[in-house]
mmCIF file of C-alpha atoms in Angstrom:
data_model
loop_
_atom_site.group_PDB
_atom_site.id
_atom_site.type_symbol
_atom_site.label_atom_id
_atom_site.label_comp_id
_atom_site.label_asym_id
_atom_site.label_seq_id
_atom_site.Cartn_x
_atom_site.Cartn_y
_atom_site.Cartn_z
ATOM 1 C CA ALA M 12 -6.680 -11.921 8.281
ATOM 2 C CA ALA M 13 -8.411 -8.534 8.466
ATOM 3 C CA ALA M 14 -8.526 -8.634 12.261
ATOM 4 C CA THR M 15 -4.998 -9.859 12.961
ATOM 5 C CA TYR M 16 -2.008 -7.611 13.632
ATOM 6 C CA ALA M 17 1.436 -8.811 12.549
ATOM 7 C CA LEU M 18 2.705 -8.609 16.124
ATOM 8 C CA PRO M 19 4.537 -11.165 18.306
ATOM 9 C CA ALA M 20 2.233 -14.071 19.104
ATOM 10 C CA GLU M 21 2.969 -13.632 22.812
ATOM 11 C CA TRP M 22 1.584 -10.090 22.743
ATOM 12 C CA ARG M 23 -1.504 -11.047 20.754
ATOM 13 C CA GLN M 24 -2.297 -13.968 23.052
ATOM 14 C CA ARG M 25 -1.467 -12.270 26.353
ATOM 15 C CA TRP M 26 -3.357 -9.020 25.747
ATOM 16 C CA GLY M 27 -5.844 -9.971 23.051
ATOM 17 C CA LEU M 28 -4.400 -7.492 20.582
ATOM 18 C CA ARG M 29 -6.418 -7.393 17.370
ATOM 19 C CA ARG M 30 -8.388 -5.040 15.161
ATOM 20 C CA PHE M 31 -11.883 -4.619 16.552
ATOM 21 C CA GLY M 32 -13.434 -1.802 14.543
ATOM 22 C CA PHE M 33 -16.032 0.599 15.900
ATOM 23 C CA HIS M 34 -19.332 2.246 14.869
ATOM 24 C CA GLY M 35 -20.704 -1.282 14.582
ATOM 25 C CA LEU M 36 -24.309 -0.277 15.285
ATOM 26 C CA SER M 37 -24.215 2.404 12.609
ATOM 27 C CA HIS M 38 -22.603 0.158 9.997
ATOM 28 C CA ALA M 39 -25.023 -2.667 10.786
ATOM 29 C CA TYR M 40 -28.053 -0.439 10.323
ATOM 30 C CA ALA M 41 -26.709 1.355 7.242
ATOM 31 C CA SER M 42 -25.759 -1.872 5.465
ATOM 32 C CA ARG M 43 -29.098 -3.496 6.252
ATOM 33 C CA ARG M 44 -31.011 -0.419 5.082
ATOM 34 C CA THR M 45 -28.907 -0.333 1.930
ATOM 35 C CA ALA M 46 -29.818 -3.947 1.163
ATOM 36 C CA GLU M 47 -33.488 -2.971 1.512
ATOM 37 C CA LEU M 48 -33.039 -0.037 -0.861
ATOM 38 C CA LEU M 49 -31.231 -2.250 -3.373
ATOM 39 C CA GLY M 50 -34.182 -4.650 -3.351
ATOM 40 C CA ALA M 51 -33.864 -7.684 -5.574
ATOM 41 C CA SER M 52 -30.982 -6.198 -7.586
ATOM 42 C CA ALA M 53 -28.401 -7.805 -5.287
ATOM 43 C CA ALA M 54 -29.246 -10.966 -3.368
ATOM 44 C CA THR M 55 -26.037 -10.862 -1.288
ATOM 45 C CA PRO M 56 -24.875 -7.279 -1.761
ATOM 46 C CA ARG M 57 -21.301 -6.131 -1.324
ATOM 47 C CA VAL M 58 -21.639 -2.798 0.429
ATOM 48 C CA VAL M 59 -19.121 -0.257 1.669
ATOM 49 C CA THR M 60 -20.666 1.859 4.406
ATOM 50 C CA CYS M 61 -19.114 5.225 5.233
ATOM 51 C CA HIS M 62 -19.888 6.461 8.737
ATOM 52 C CA LEU M 63 -18.670 10.037 8.494
ATOM 53 C CA GLY M 64 -19.223 12.169 11.553
ATOM 54 C CA ALA M 65 -17.026 13.545 14.314
ATOM 55 C CA GLY M 66 -15.675 10.008 14.343
ATOM 56 C CA ALA M 67 -15.347 8.332 10.965
ATOM 57 C CA SER M 68 -14.889 4.785 9.738
ATOM 58 C CA LEU M 69 -15.614 2.488 6.823
ATOM 59 C CA ALA M 70 -16.888 -1.060 6.788
ATOM 60 C CA ALA M 71 -16.852 -3.675 4.047
ATOM 61 C CA VAL M 72 -20.047 -5.717 4.332
ATOM 62 C CA SER M 73 -20.658 -8.877 2.318
ATOM 63 C CA GLY M 74 -24.107 -10.414 2.507
ATOM 64 C CA GLY M 75 -24.772 -8.676 5.815
ATOM 65 C CA ARG M 76 -21.452 -9.657 7.417
ATOM 66 C CA CYS M 77 -18.667 -7.162 8.087
ATOM 67 C CA VAL M 78 -15.374 -8.465 6.684
ATOM 68 C CA ASP M 79 -13.158 -5.401 7.075
ATOM 69 C CA THR M 80 -13.089 -2.006 8.755
ATOM 70 C CA THR M 81 -10.802 1.005 8.970
ATOM 71 C CA MET M 82 -10.763 1.382 12.749
ATOM 72 C CA GLY M 83 -8.480 -0.944 14.671
ATOM 73 C CA PHE M 84 -7.627 -1.733 18.295
ATOM 74 C CA THR M 85 -8.882 1.779 19.155
ATOM 75 C CA PRO M 86 -11.053 4.355 17.347
ATOM 76 C CA LEU M 87 -7.908 6.325 16.431
ATOM 77 C CA ASP M 88 -7.103 4.268 13.355
ATOM 78 C CA GLY M 89 -8.227 4.844 9.795
ATOM 79 C CA LEU M 90 -9.855 7.949 8.366
ATOM 80 C CA VAL M 91 -9.193 11.584 9.224
ATOM 81 C CA MET M 92 -11.820 12.671 11.764
ATOM 82 C CA ALA M 93 -12.932 15.865 13.471
ATOM 83 C CA THR M 94 -10.209 15.857 16.133
ATOM 84 C CA ARG M 95 -8.636 12.390 15.744
ATOM 85 C CA SER M 96 -5.643 11.846 13.504
ATOM 86 C CA GLY M 97 -6.635 8.595 11.889
ATOM 87 C CA THR M 98 -3.796 6.346 10.748
ATOM 88 C CA VAL M 99 -0.259 7.556 11.432
ATOM 89 C CA ASP M 100 3.048 5.703 11.265
ATOM 90 C CA PRO M 101 3.627 4.048 14.666
ATOM 91 C CA GLY M 102 7.272 4.984 14.226
ATOM 92 C CA LEU M 103 6.204 8.635 14.259
ATOM 93 C CA VAL M 104 4.500 8.138 17.615
ATOM 94 C CA LEU M 105 7.622 6.480 19.009
ATOM 95 C CA TRP M 106 9.814 9.274 17.616
ATOM 96 C CA LEU M 107 7.709 11.919 19.348
ATOM 97 C CA GLN M 108 8.355 10.172 22.654
ATOM 98 C CA THR M 109 11.980 9.077 22.283
ATOM 99 C CA GLU M 110 13.354 11.988 20.238
ATOM 100 C CA ALA M 111 10.995 14.949 20.703
ATOM 101 C CA GLY M 112 10.616 14.240 24.408
ATOM 102 C CA LEU M 113 6.821 14.221 24.557
ATOM 103 C CA GLY M 114 5.142 12.080 27.189
ATOM 104 C CA ALA M 115 2.635 9.367 26.346
ATOM 105 C CA GLU M 116 -0.220 11.463 27.760
ATOM 106 C CA GLN M 117 0.746 14.451 25.609
ATOM 107 C CA VAL M 118 0.850 12.330 22.469
ATOM 108 C CA ALA M 119 -2.435 10.606 23.278
ATOM 109 C CA ASP M 120 -4.153 13.933 23.928
ATOM 110 C CA ALA M 121 -2.900 15.407 20.662
ATOM 111 C CA LEU M 122 -3.886 12.393 18.571
ATOM 112 C CA GLU M 123 -7.357 12.229 20.140
ATOM 113 C CA HIS M 124 -8.278 15.882 20.649
ATOM 114 C CA ARG M 125 -6.023 18.191 18.609
ATOM 115 C CA SER M 126 -5.580 16.400 15.294
ATOM 116 C CA GLY M 127 -7.857 15.589 12.356
ATOM 117 C CA LEU M 128 -9.671 18.531 10.780
ATOM 118 C CA LEU M 129 -8.910 20.602 13.858
ATOM 119 C CA GLY M 130 -5.190 20.009 13.468
ATOM 120 C CA LEU M 131 -5.280 20.629 9.722
ATOM 121 C CA ALA M 132 -7.606 23.615 9.481
ATOM 122 C CA GLY M 133 -8.052 24.872 13.025
ATOM 123 C CA SER M 134 -11.701 23.802 13.080
ATOM 124 C CA ALA M 135 -13.383 20.467 13.708
ATOM 125 C CA ASP M 136 -16.581 21.626 11.943
ATOM 126 C CA MET M 137 -16.723 20.171 8.439
ATOM 127 C CA ALA M 138 -19.285 22.740 7.293
ATOM 128 C CA GLU M 139 -16.937 25.547 8.313
ATOM 129 C CA VAL M 140 -13.957 23.897 6.635
ATOM 130 C CA ILE M 141 -15.930 23.444 3.403
ATOM 131 C CA GLY M 142 -17.063 27.076 3.493
ATOM 132 C CA ARG M 143 -13.538 28.354 4.012
ATOM 133 C CA ALA M 144 -12.157 26.086 1.302
ATOM 134 C CA SER M 145 -14.843 27.285 -1.108
ATOM 135 C CA ALA M 146 -13.750 30.853 -0.360
ATOM 136 C CA GLY M 147 -10.229 29.956 -1.450
ATOM 137 C CA GLU M 148 -8.493 29.476 1.885
ATOM 138 C CA ALA M 149 -5.467 27.259 1.258
ATOM 139 C CA ILE M 150 -5.313 25.652 4.707
ATOM 140 C CA ALA M 151 -8.962 24.617 4.582
ATOM 141 C CA GLY M 152 -8.504 23.360 1.020
ATOM 142 C CA LEU M 153 -5.591 21.201 2.109
ATOM 143 C CA ALA M 154 -7.652 19.841 5.009
ATOM 144 C CA LEU M 155 -10.383 18.733 2.581
ATOM 145 C CA ASP M 156 -7.807 17.200 0.242
ATOM 146 C CA VAL M 157 -6.262 15.183 3.076
ATOM 147 C CA TYR M 158 -9.695 14.092 4.337
ATOM 148 C CA LEU M 159 -10.797 12.963 0.879
ATOM 149 C CA HIS M 160 -7.493 11.313 0.030
ATOM 150 C CA ARG M 161 -7.861 9.048 3.048
ATOM 151 C CA LEU M 162 -11.579 8.466 2.402
ATOM 152 C CA ILE M 163 -11.194 7.552 -1.273
ATOM 153 C CA GLY M 164 -8.252 5.256 -0.617
ATOM 154 C CA GLY M 165 -10.127 3.598 2.229
ATOM 155 C CA VAL M 166 -13.220 2.887 0.143
ATOM 156 C CA ALA M 167 -11.054 1.436 -2.634
ATOM 157 C CA ALA M 168 -9.360 -0.849 -0.102
ATOM 158 C CA MET M 169 -12.729 -1.997 1.237
ATOM 159 C CA ALA M 170 -13.886 -2.724 -2.337
ATOM 160 C CA ALA M 171 -10.756 -4.803 -2.918
ATOM 161 C CA THR M 172 -11.481 -6.817 0.230
ATOM 162 C CA LEU M 173 -14.990 -7.500 -1.069
ATOM 163 C CA GLY M 174 -13.767 -8.433 -4.547
ATOM 164 C CA GLY M 175 -16.019 -5.754 -6.005
ATOM 165 C CA ILE M 176 -18.733 -3.417 -4.808
ATOM 166 C CA ASP M 177 -22.465 -3.216 -5.435
ATOM 167 C CA ALA M 178 -23.291 -0.199 -3.290
ATOM 168 C CA LEU M 179 -21.644 2.700 -1.491
ATOM 169 C CA THR M 180 -23.545 4.266 1.400
ATOM 170 C CA PHE M 181 -22.924 7.513 3.268
ATOM 171 C CA THR M 182 -24.231 8.015 6.797
ATOM 172 C CA GLY M 183 -23.430 10.109 9.874
ATOM 173 C CA GLY M 184 -23.443 13.886 10.227
ATOM 174 C CA VAL M 185 -20.948 14.563 7.424
ATOM 175 C CA GLY M 186 -22.091 11.652 5.301
ATOM 176 C CA GLU M 187 -25.692 12.849 5.384
ATOM 177 C CA HIS M 188 -25.217 16.611 5.200
ATOM 178 C CA ALA M 189 -22.106 17.334 3.109
ATOM 179 C CA PRO M 190 -22.943 16.935 -0.616
ATOM 180 C CA LEU M 191 -19.480 18.196 -1.597
ATOM 181 C CA ILE M 192 -17.790 15.339 0.263
ATOM 182 C CA ARG M 193 -20.033 12.786 -1.448
ATOM 183 C CA GLU M 194 -19.496 14.430 -4.841
ATOM 184 C CA ARG M 195 -15.710 14.506 -4.588
ATOM 185 C CA ALA M 196 -15.525 11.014 -3.115
ATOM 186 C CA GLY M 197 -17.634 9.716 -5.995
ATOM 187 C CA ALA M 198 -15.406 11.431 -8.550
ATOM 188 C CA GLY M 199 -12.322 9.887 -6.977
ATOM 189 C CA LEU M 200 -13.895 6.433 -7.094
ATOM 190 C CA ALA M 201 -15.046 6.573 -10.712
ATOM 191 C CA LEU M 202 -12.592 3.795 -11.605
ATOM 192 C CA LEU M 203 -14.756 1.443 -9.504
ATOM 193 C CA GLY M 204 -17.919 2.429 -11.364
ATOM 194 C CA VAL M 205 -19.082 4.930 -8.733
ATOM 195 C CA ALA M 206 -21.069 7.901 -10.047
ATOM 196 C CA ILE M 207 -23.015 10.604 -8.222
ATOM 197 C CA ASP M 208 -26.044 12.344 -9.717
ATOM 198 C CA PRO M 209 -25.759 16.097 -8.954
ATOM 199 C CA GLY M 210 -29.488 16.640 -8.534
ATOM 200 C CA ARG M 211 -30.048 13.656 -6.266
ATOM 201 C CA ASN M 212 -26.921 14.473 -4.313
ATOM 202 C CA ALA M 213 -27.970 18.061 -3.679
ATOM 203 C CA GLY M 214 -30.909 17.151 -1.490
ATOM 204 C CA GLY M 215 -33.984 15.054 -0.958
ATOM 205 C CA PRO M 216 -35.617 12.693 1.520
ATOM 206 C CA VAL M 217 -33.620 10.596 3.927
ATOM 207 C CA ASP M 218 -32.584 7.117 2.786
ATOM 208 C CA ARG M 219 -32.331 7.971 -0.889
ATOM 209 C CA GLU M 220 -30.277 6.896 -3.872
ATOM 210 C CA ILE M 221 -27.853 9.505 -5.201
ATOM 211 C CA SER M 222 -26.406 7.618 -8.163
ATOM 212 C CA PRO M 223 -27.745 8.040 -11.720
ATOM 213 C CA GLY M 224 -29.854 5.352 -13.300
ATOM 214 C CA GLY M 225 -27.850 2.428 -14.612
ATOM 215 C CA ALA M 226 -24.766 3.153 -12.497
ATOM 216 C CA ALA M 227 -22.477 0.170 -11.960
ATOM 217 C CA VAL M 228 -22.264 0.987 -8.255
ATOM 218 C CA ARG M 229 -25.405 2.360 -6.635
ATOM 219 C CA CYS M 230 -24.824 5.087 -4.053
ATOM 220 C CA PHE M 231 -27.084 5.980 -1.144
ATOM 221 C CA VAL M 232 -27.482 8.418 1.719
ATOM 222 C CA VAL M 233 -28.914 6.690 4.784
ATOM 223 C CA GLU M 234 -29.874 8.371 8.032
ATOM 224 C CA ALA M 235 -27.838 7.113 10.981
ATOM 225 C CA ARG M 236 -30.250 5.206 13.231
ATOM 226 C CA GLU M 237 -28.187 3.397 15.831
ATOM 227 C CA ASP M 238 -31.233 3.522 18.102
ATOM 228 C CA LEU M 239 -33.193 1.309 15.724
ATOM 229 C CA GLU M 240 -30.280 -1.106 15.457
ATOM 230 C CA ILE M 241 -30.076 -1.336 19.257
ATOM 231 C CA ALA M 242 -33.805 -2.055 19.412
ATOM 232 C CA ARG M 243 -33.529 -4.697 16.687
ATOM 233 C CA GLN M 244 -30.673 -6.493 18.425
ATOM 234 C CA VAL M 245 -32.431 -6.373 21.803
ATOM 235 C CA ARG M 246 -35.514 -7.894 20.190
ATOM 236 C CA GLU M 247 -33.370 -10.683 18.719
ATOM 237 C CA VAL M 248 -31.936 -11.446 22.142
ATOM 238 C CA LEU M 249 -35.397 -11.486 23.694
ATOM 239 C CA ASP M 250 -36.751 -13.757 20.986
ATOM 240 C CA ARG M 251 -33.970 -16.271 21.630
ATOM 241 C CA GLY M 252 -34.934 -16.548 25.301
ATOM 242 C CA THR M 253 -37.722 -18.606 26.830
ATOM 243 C CA PRO M 254 -41.193 -17.124 26.351
ATOM 244 C CA ALA M 255 -41.572 -16.513 30.087
ATOM 245 C CA ALA M 256 -38.184 -14.808 30.381
ATOM 246 C CA SER M 257 -38.827 -12.718 27.285
ATOM 247 C CA GLU M 258 -42.189 -11.530 28.582
ATOM 248 C CA GLN M 259 -40.673 -10.689 31.964
ATOM 249 C CA ILE M 260 -37.887 -8.639 30.353
ATOM 250 C CA ARG M 261 -40.326 -6.897 28.007
ATOM 251 C CA ALA M 262 -42.503 -5.996 30.978
#
């Protein structure tokens, strides 16, 4: 159900149209690392992983298996990103072409390269946008509000898919290095039992918990290590092969 678009069956079958999701390596590593950090407190944890970088997406992971994601057929769907729009009404895209007279290439370029934070605030750099918003600049403040509105709503939707949430994990450049984003996201998700400890959130070692003791939903910051996930999956493939083939490939 999460992967299927409500499109004509002919289209779905002919062109394989479905929601794929992206950032799979990052979500796989972050969810697995989160399960390690949770320890024995959750045997089959329900985790929402937030990959927040230049590209951004969420994944709902139940017992190590992804059951929902915010990205779709392409990486344009879902959250507001550095230069990508995230979700927009498909009717708006059609209107731009049929009524505003823009070509498909113009629309695609704008949605990919001139939208997101760049389109909202004139900068794709989250640190700059946060600094300008903190100084009282209205445009930058609106950009943060839009970004967080989409993020908070997305996490809540992922939690609903999971039927509850045991852990919320932030990873990626913004997820790891923007305490304000984590703080405001946590405040917006308080109804789910999410809480952020100010001291832990402010800084510390990589792969750390940032929720207070006894929180209903434990929150973590995990370093993005797609390289380790690639290595782990390659090792799995090698181990499934014959010993001679595996040794030859390793060599």
